[in-house]
Short mmCIF file of C-alpha atoms in Angstrom, two decimals:
data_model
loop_
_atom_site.label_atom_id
_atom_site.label_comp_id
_atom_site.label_asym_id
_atom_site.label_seq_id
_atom_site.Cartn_x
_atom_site.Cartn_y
_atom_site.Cartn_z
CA UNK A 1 -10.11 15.81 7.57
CA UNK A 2 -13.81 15.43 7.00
CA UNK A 3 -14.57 12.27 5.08
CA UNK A 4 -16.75 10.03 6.31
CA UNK A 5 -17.54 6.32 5.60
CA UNK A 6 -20.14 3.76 7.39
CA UNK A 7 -20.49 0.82 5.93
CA UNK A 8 -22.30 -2.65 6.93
CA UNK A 9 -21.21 -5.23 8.95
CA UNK A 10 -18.48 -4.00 11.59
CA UNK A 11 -19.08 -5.38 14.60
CA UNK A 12 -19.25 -2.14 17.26
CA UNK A 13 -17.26 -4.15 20.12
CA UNK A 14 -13.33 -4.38 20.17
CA UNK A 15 -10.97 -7.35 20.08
CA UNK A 16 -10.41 -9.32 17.43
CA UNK A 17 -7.67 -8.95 13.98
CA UNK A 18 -8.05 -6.75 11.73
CA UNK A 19 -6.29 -7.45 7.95
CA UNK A 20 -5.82 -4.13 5.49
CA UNK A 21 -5.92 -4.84 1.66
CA UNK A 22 -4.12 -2.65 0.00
CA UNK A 23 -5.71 -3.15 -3.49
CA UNK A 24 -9.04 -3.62 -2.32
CA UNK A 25 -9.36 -0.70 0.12
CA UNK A 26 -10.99 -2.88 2.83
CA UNK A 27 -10.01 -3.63 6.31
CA UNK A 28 -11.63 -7.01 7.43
CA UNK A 29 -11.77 -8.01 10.80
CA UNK A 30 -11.08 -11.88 11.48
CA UNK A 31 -13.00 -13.98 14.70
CA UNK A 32 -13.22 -17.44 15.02
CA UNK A 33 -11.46 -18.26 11.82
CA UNK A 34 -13.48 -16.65 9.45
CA UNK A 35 -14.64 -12.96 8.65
CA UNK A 36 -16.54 -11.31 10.88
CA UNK A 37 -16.76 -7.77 9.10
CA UNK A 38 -15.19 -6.05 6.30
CA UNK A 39 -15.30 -1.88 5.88
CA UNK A 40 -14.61 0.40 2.35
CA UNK A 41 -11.80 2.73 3.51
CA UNK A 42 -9.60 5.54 1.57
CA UNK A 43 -7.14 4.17 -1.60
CA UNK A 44 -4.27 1.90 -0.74
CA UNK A 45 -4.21 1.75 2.56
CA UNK A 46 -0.39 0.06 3.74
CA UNK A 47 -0.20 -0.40 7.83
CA UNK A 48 -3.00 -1.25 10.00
CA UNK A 49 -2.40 -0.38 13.92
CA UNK A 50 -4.72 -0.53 16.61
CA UNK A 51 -5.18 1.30 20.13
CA UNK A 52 -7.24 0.01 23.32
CA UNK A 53 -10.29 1.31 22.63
CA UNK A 54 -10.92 -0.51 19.67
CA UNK A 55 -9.56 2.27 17.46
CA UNK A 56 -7.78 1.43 13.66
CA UNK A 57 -5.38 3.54 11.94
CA UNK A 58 -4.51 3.31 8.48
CA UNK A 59 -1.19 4.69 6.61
CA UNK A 60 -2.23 5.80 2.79
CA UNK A 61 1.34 6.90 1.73
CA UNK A 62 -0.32 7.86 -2.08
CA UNK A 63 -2.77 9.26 -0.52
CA UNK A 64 -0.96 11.64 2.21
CA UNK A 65 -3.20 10.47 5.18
CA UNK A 66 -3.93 8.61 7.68
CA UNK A 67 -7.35 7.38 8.08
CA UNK A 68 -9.25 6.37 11.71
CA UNK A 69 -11.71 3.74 11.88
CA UNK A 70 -14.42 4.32 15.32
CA UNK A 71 -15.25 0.52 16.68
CA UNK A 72 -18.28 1.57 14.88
CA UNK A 73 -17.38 1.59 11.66
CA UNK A 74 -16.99 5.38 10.84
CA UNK A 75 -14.12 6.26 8.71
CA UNK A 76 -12.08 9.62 9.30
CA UNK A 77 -9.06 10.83 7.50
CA UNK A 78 -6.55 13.19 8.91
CA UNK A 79 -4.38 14.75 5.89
CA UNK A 80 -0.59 15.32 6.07
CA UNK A 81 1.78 17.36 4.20
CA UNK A 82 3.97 13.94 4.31
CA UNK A 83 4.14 10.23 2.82
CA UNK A 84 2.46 8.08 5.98
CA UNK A 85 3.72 4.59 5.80
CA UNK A 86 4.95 3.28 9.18
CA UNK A 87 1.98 3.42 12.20
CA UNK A 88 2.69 3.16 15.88
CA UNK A 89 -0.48 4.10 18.69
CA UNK A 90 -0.47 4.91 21.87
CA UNK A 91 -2.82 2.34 24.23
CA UNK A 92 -5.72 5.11 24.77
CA UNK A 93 -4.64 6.76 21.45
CA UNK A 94 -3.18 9.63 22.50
CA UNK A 95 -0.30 9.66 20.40
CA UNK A 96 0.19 8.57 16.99
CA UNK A 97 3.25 8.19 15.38
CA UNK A 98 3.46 8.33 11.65
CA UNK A 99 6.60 7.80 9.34
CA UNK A 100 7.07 9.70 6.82
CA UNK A 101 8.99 7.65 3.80
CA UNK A 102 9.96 10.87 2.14
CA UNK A 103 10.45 13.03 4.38
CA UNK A 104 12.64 10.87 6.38
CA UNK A 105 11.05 12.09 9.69
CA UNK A 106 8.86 10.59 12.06
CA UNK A 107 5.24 12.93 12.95
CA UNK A 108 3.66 12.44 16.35
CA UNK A 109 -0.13 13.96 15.90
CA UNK A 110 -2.90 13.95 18.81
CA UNK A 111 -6.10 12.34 18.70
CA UNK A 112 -7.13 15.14 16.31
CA UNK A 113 -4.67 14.77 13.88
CA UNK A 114 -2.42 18.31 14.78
CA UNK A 115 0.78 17.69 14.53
CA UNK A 116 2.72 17.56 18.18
CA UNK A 117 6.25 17.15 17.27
CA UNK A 118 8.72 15.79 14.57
CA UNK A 119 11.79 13.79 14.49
CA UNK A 120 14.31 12.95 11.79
CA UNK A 121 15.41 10.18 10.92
CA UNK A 122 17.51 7.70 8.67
CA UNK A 123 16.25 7.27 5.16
CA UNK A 124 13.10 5.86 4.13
CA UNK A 125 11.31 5.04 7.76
CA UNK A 126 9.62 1.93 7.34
CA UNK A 127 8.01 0.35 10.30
CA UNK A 128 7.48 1.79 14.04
CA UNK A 129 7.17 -0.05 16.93
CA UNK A 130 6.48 1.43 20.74
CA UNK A 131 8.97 -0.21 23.52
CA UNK A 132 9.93 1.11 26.50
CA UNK A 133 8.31 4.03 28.15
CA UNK A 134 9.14 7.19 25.94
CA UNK A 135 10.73 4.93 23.08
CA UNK A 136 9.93 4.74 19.64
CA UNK A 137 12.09 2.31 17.29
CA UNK A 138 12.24 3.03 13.46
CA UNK A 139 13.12 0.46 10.66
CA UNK A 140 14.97 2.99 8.32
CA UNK A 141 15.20 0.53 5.33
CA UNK A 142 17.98 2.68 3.29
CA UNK A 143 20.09 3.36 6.33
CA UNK A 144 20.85 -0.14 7.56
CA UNK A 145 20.17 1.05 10.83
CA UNK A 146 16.81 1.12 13.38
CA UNK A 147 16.57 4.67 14.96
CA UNK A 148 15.74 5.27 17.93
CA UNK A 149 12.87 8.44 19.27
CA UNK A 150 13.19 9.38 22.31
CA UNK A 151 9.21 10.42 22.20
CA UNK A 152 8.85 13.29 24.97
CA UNK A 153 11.63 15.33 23.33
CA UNK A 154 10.51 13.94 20.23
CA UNK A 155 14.51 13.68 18.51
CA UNK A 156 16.20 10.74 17.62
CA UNK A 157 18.62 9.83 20.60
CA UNK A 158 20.98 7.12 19.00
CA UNK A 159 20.54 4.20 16.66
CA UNK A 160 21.68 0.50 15.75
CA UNK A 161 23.26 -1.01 13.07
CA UNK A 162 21.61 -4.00 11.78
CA UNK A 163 20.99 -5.72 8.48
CA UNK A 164 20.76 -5.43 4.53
CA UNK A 165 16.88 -3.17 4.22
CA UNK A 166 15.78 -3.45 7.72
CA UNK A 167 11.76 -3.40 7.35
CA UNK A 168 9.55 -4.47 9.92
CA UNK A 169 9.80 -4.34 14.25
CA UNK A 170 8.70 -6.43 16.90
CA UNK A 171 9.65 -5.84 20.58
CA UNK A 172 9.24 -8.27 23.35
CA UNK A 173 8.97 -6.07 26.89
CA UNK A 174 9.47 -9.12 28.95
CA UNK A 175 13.20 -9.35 27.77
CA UNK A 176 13.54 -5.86 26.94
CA UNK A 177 14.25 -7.33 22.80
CA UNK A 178 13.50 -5.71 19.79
CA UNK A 179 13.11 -8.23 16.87
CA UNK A 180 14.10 -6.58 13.02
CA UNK A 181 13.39 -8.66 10.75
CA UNK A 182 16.44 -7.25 7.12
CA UNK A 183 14.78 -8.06 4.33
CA UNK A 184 17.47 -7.40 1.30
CA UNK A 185 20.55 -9.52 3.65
CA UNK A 186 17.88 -12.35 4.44
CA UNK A 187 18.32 -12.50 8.37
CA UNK A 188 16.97 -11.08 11.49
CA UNK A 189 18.82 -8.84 14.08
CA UNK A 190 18.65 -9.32 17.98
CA UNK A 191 18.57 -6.11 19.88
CA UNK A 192 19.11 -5.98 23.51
CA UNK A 193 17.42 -2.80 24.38
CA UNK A 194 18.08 -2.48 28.14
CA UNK A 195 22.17 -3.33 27.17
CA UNK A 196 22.03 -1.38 24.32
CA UNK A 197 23.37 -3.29 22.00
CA UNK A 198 22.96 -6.04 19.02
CA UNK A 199 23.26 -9.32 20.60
CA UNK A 200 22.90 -11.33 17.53
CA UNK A 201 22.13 -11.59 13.76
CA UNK A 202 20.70 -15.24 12.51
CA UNK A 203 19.22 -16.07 9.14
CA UNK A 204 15.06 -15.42 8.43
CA UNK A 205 14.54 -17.07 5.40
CA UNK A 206 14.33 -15.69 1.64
CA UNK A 207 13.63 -11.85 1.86
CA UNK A 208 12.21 -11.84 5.44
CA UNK A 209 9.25 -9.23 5.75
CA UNK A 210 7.41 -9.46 8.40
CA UNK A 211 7.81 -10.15 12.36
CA UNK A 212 6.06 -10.97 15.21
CA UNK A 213 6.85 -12.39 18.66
CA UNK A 214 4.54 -14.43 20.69
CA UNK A 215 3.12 -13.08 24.11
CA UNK A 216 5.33 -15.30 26.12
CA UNK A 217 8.05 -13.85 23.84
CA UNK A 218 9.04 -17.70 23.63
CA UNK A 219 9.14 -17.50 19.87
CA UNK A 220 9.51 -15.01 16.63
CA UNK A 221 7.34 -15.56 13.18
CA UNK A 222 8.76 -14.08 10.63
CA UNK A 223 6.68 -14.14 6.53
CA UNK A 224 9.16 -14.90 4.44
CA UNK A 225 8.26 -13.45 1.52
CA UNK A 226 10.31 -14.75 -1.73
CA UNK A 227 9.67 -18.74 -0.64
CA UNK A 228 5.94 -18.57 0.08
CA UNK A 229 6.76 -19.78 3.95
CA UNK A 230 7.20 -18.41 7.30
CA UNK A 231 9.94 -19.14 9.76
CA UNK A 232 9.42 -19.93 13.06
CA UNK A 233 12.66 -18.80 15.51
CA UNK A 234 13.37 -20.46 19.35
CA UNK A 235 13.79 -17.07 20.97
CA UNK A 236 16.57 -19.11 23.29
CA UNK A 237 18.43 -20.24 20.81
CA UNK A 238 17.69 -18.32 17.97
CA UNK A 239 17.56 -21.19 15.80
CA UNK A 240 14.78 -21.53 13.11
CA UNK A 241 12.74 -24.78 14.79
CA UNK A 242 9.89 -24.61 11.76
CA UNK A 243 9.26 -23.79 8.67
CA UNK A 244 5.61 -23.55 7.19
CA UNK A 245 3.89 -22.85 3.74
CA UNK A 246 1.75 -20.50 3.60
CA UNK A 247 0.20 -18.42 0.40
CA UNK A 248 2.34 -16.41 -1.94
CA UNK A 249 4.32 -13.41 -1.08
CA UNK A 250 3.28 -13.48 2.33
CA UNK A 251 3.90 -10.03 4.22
CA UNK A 252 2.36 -9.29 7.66
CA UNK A 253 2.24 -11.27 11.13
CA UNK A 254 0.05 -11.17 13.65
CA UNK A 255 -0.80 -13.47 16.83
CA UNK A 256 -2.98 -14.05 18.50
CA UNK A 257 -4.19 -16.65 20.76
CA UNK A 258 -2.43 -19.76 19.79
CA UNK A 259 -2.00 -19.08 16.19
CA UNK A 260 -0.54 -17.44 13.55
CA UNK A 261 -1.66 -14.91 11.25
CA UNK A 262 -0.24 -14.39 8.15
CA UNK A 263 -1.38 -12.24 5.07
CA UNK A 264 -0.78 -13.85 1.77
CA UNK A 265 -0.77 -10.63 -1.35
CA UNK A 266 -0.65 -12.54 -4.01
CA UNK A 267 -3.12 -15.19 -3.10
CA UNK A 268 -5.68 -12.40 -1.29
CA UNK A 269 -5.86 -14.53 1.74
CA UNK A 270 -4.62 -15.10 5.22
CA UNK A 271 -2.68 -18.31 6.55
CA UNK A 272 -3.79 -19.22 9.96
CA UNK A 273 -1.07 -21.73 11.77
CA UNK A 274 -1.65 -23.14 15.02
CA UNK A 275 1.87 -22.39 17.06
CA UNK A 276 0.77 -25.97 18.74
CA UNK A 277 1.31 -28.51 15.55
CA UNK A 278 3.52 -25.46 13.79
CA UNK A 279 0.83 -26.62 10.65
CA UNK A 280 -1.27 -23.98 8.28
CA UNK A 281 -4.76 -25.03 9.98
CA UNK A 282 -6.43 -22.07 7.47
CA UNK A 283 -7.00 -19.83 4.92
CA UNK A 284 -9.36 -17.29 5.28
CA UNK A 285 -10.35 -15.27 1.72
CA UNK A 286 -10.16 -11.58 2.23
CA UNK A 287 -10.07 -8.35 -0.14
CA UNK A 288 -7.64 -8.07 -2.55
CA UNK A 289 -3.31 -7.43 -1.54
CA UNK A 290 -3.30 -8.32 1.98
CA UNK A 291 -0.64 -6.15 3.40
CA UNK A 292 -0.67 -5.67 7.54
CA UNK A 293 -2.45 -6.92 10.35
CA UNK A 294 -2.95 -5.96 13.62
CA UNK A 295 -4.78 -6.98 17.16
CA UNK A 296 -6.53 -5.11 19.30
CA UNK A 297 -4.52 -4.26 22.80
CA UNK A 298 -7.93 -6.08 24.93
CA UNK A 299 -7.78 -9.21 23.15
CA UNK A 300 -6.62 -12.17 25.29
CA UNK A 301 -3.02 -12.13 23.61
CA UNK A 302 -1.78 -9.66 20.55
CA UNK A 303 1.21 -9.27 19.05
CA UNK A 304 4.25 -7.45 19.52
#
C-alpha cells in the first residue's frame, strides 16, 4: 500500500474529466477540449471514479488493487485479496466500494483502504453506481440481474431482472431511475427505483456498453460498442432520437457541460459531441485503450 508515483503535468485543482487507458497506464485529464495533464499509474487500470475533493480511483483487476490519485498527482495503491473491477465513491471519499469479479462480492474499504464490510452478490459484478441514500446498485453481468446493497448493513437487500450481460449503471436522482445499459441482448432496462420495479426495456444499439444520463436527466448516451456509434435516448419516450459516429469500439460515457464524452479503444481517442447539434465536434488523442471516464462531483455538471 506504499507505492508512490508523481509525475509532471497534473494540474493540483479539481474539476475537469479524467479518461483511464487501460493499455497505456495513464489517466489524462481533459479541459477545454484538449489535454490538460496526463499521469503514469499501476498496470491496466479498468474504472476511473472520482470523489469531491478532486480524488481518482482506479480498479486494476490483474493487478488486485485499487490505486488513489491526490489532486496533486501522487499515486497510492491499496492491495486486495480480490479482483477490483467495478468503482463507486462516496462525495468526501469516505467510502469506497469495490467489486470484486471473482469473488462475486462487493468490498466497502475507508479512506485507508481497510476493509469495512462485504456483500455478495450475483456473478461477475461489473459496474457500481451510488443512488439513493444507503443504496448501492450492481451490474452482475452473468446473473441477468442488477443487485441491490443496502450499504449500512452492507448485504444485498433484493435485486432486478433485466437484460442479456447487464454491464454498466447510470442513475438519475431527479426521477429516482436507474439506467442499465445489457450489452449481450442489445437494449437498455428502465428501473423505477422509488416503485421498485422495471418500467421498461427499449433497444441500445449493437452491444450497448456504456451509459450516461445528462444532469437534467432529459436524455441517456449510451457507446455502442460493435457499430462504432453512440445512441442518444429521449428519457420521455424512451425512443432513440440520434445516432452518432464516433471512433471504434467505443466504451465509456461521460458528460459534462453540454457535451458528450466518449472513449474510443481501438482508435486511442475520445469523441466529444455537443448534445446541442447531436454532431462529433472532437477527437481528442489520449494514451493507448481508452476504457472509463469520469467527472469530478464540483464541476458545473457530471455525469450520472
Amino acid at each position: 500500500m506504499g507505492l508512490l508515483v508523481l509525475l509532471a503535468a497534473w494540474p493540483a485543482a479539481g474539476g475537469g474529466l479524467f479518461v483511464v487507458s487501460q493499455q497505456g497506464a495513464k489517466v489524462t485529464r481533459i479541459e477545454a477540449g484538449g489535454v490538460a495533464g496526463a499521469i503514469a499509474v499501476l498496470p491496466a487500470p479498468a474504472v476511473v471514479a472520482a470523489d469531491a475533493g478532486g480524488r481518482l480511483y482506479l480498479s486494476h483487476p490483474d493487478g488486485k488493487a485499487v490505486s488513489v490519485v491526490a489532486p496533486g498527482g501522487a499515486v497510492r495503491s491499496l492491495s486486495l485479496k480480490a479482483q477490483p473491477f467495478g468503482l463507486a465513491v462516496e462525495p468526501d471519499g469516505g467510502r469506497i466500494y469495490v467489486g470484486d469479479w471473482s469473488g462475486n462480492r462487493v468490498l466497502a474499504l475507508s479512506a485507508e483502504g481497510a476493509v469495512a464490510g462485504a456483500a455478495e452478490t450475483g456473478p461477475d459484478p461489473a459496474h457500481l453506481v451510488l443512488g439513493p441514500p444507503g443504496r448501492l446498485y450492481v451490474a452482475e453481468r452473468e446473473g441477468h440481474s442488477v443487485g441491490v446493497i443496502d450499504t449500512g448493513a452492507m448485504r444485498r437487500v433484493g435485486s432486478f431482472p433485466v437484460g442479456d450481460g447487464p454491464f454498466a449503471l447510470a442513475y438519475d436522482p431527479a426521477r429516482g431511475r436507474l439506467y442499465v445499459a445489457n450489452v449481450r441482448s442489445n437494449d437498455m432496462t428502465v428501473i423505477d427505483t422509488q416503485a421498485g420495479r422495471v418500467v421498461a426495456t427499449v433497444p441500445a444499439g449493437a452491444s450497448p456498453y456504456g451509459i450516461a444520463v445528462t444532469a437534467d436527466g432529459r436524455r441517456v448516451v449510451v457507446s455502442d460498442q460493435h457499430a462504432a456509434k453512440v445512441s442518444v435516448i429521449d428519457a420521455d419516450t424512451l425512443a432513440v432520437t440520434a445516432t452518432v459516429t464516433v471512433g471504434p469500439y467505443p466504451e465509456g460515457v461521460a458528460i459534462l457541460g453540454g457535451f458528450a464524452y466518449v472513449a474510443n479503444w481501438f482508435s486511442d481517442n475520445v469523441s466529444v459531441i455537443d448534445l446541442a447539434t447531436l454532431r462529433e465536434v472532437n477527437r481528442i488523442p489520449v494514451a493507448e485503450g481508452p476504457r472509463s471516464l469520469a467527472v469530478a462531483p464540483d464541476a458545473p455538471e457530471a455525469s450520472r
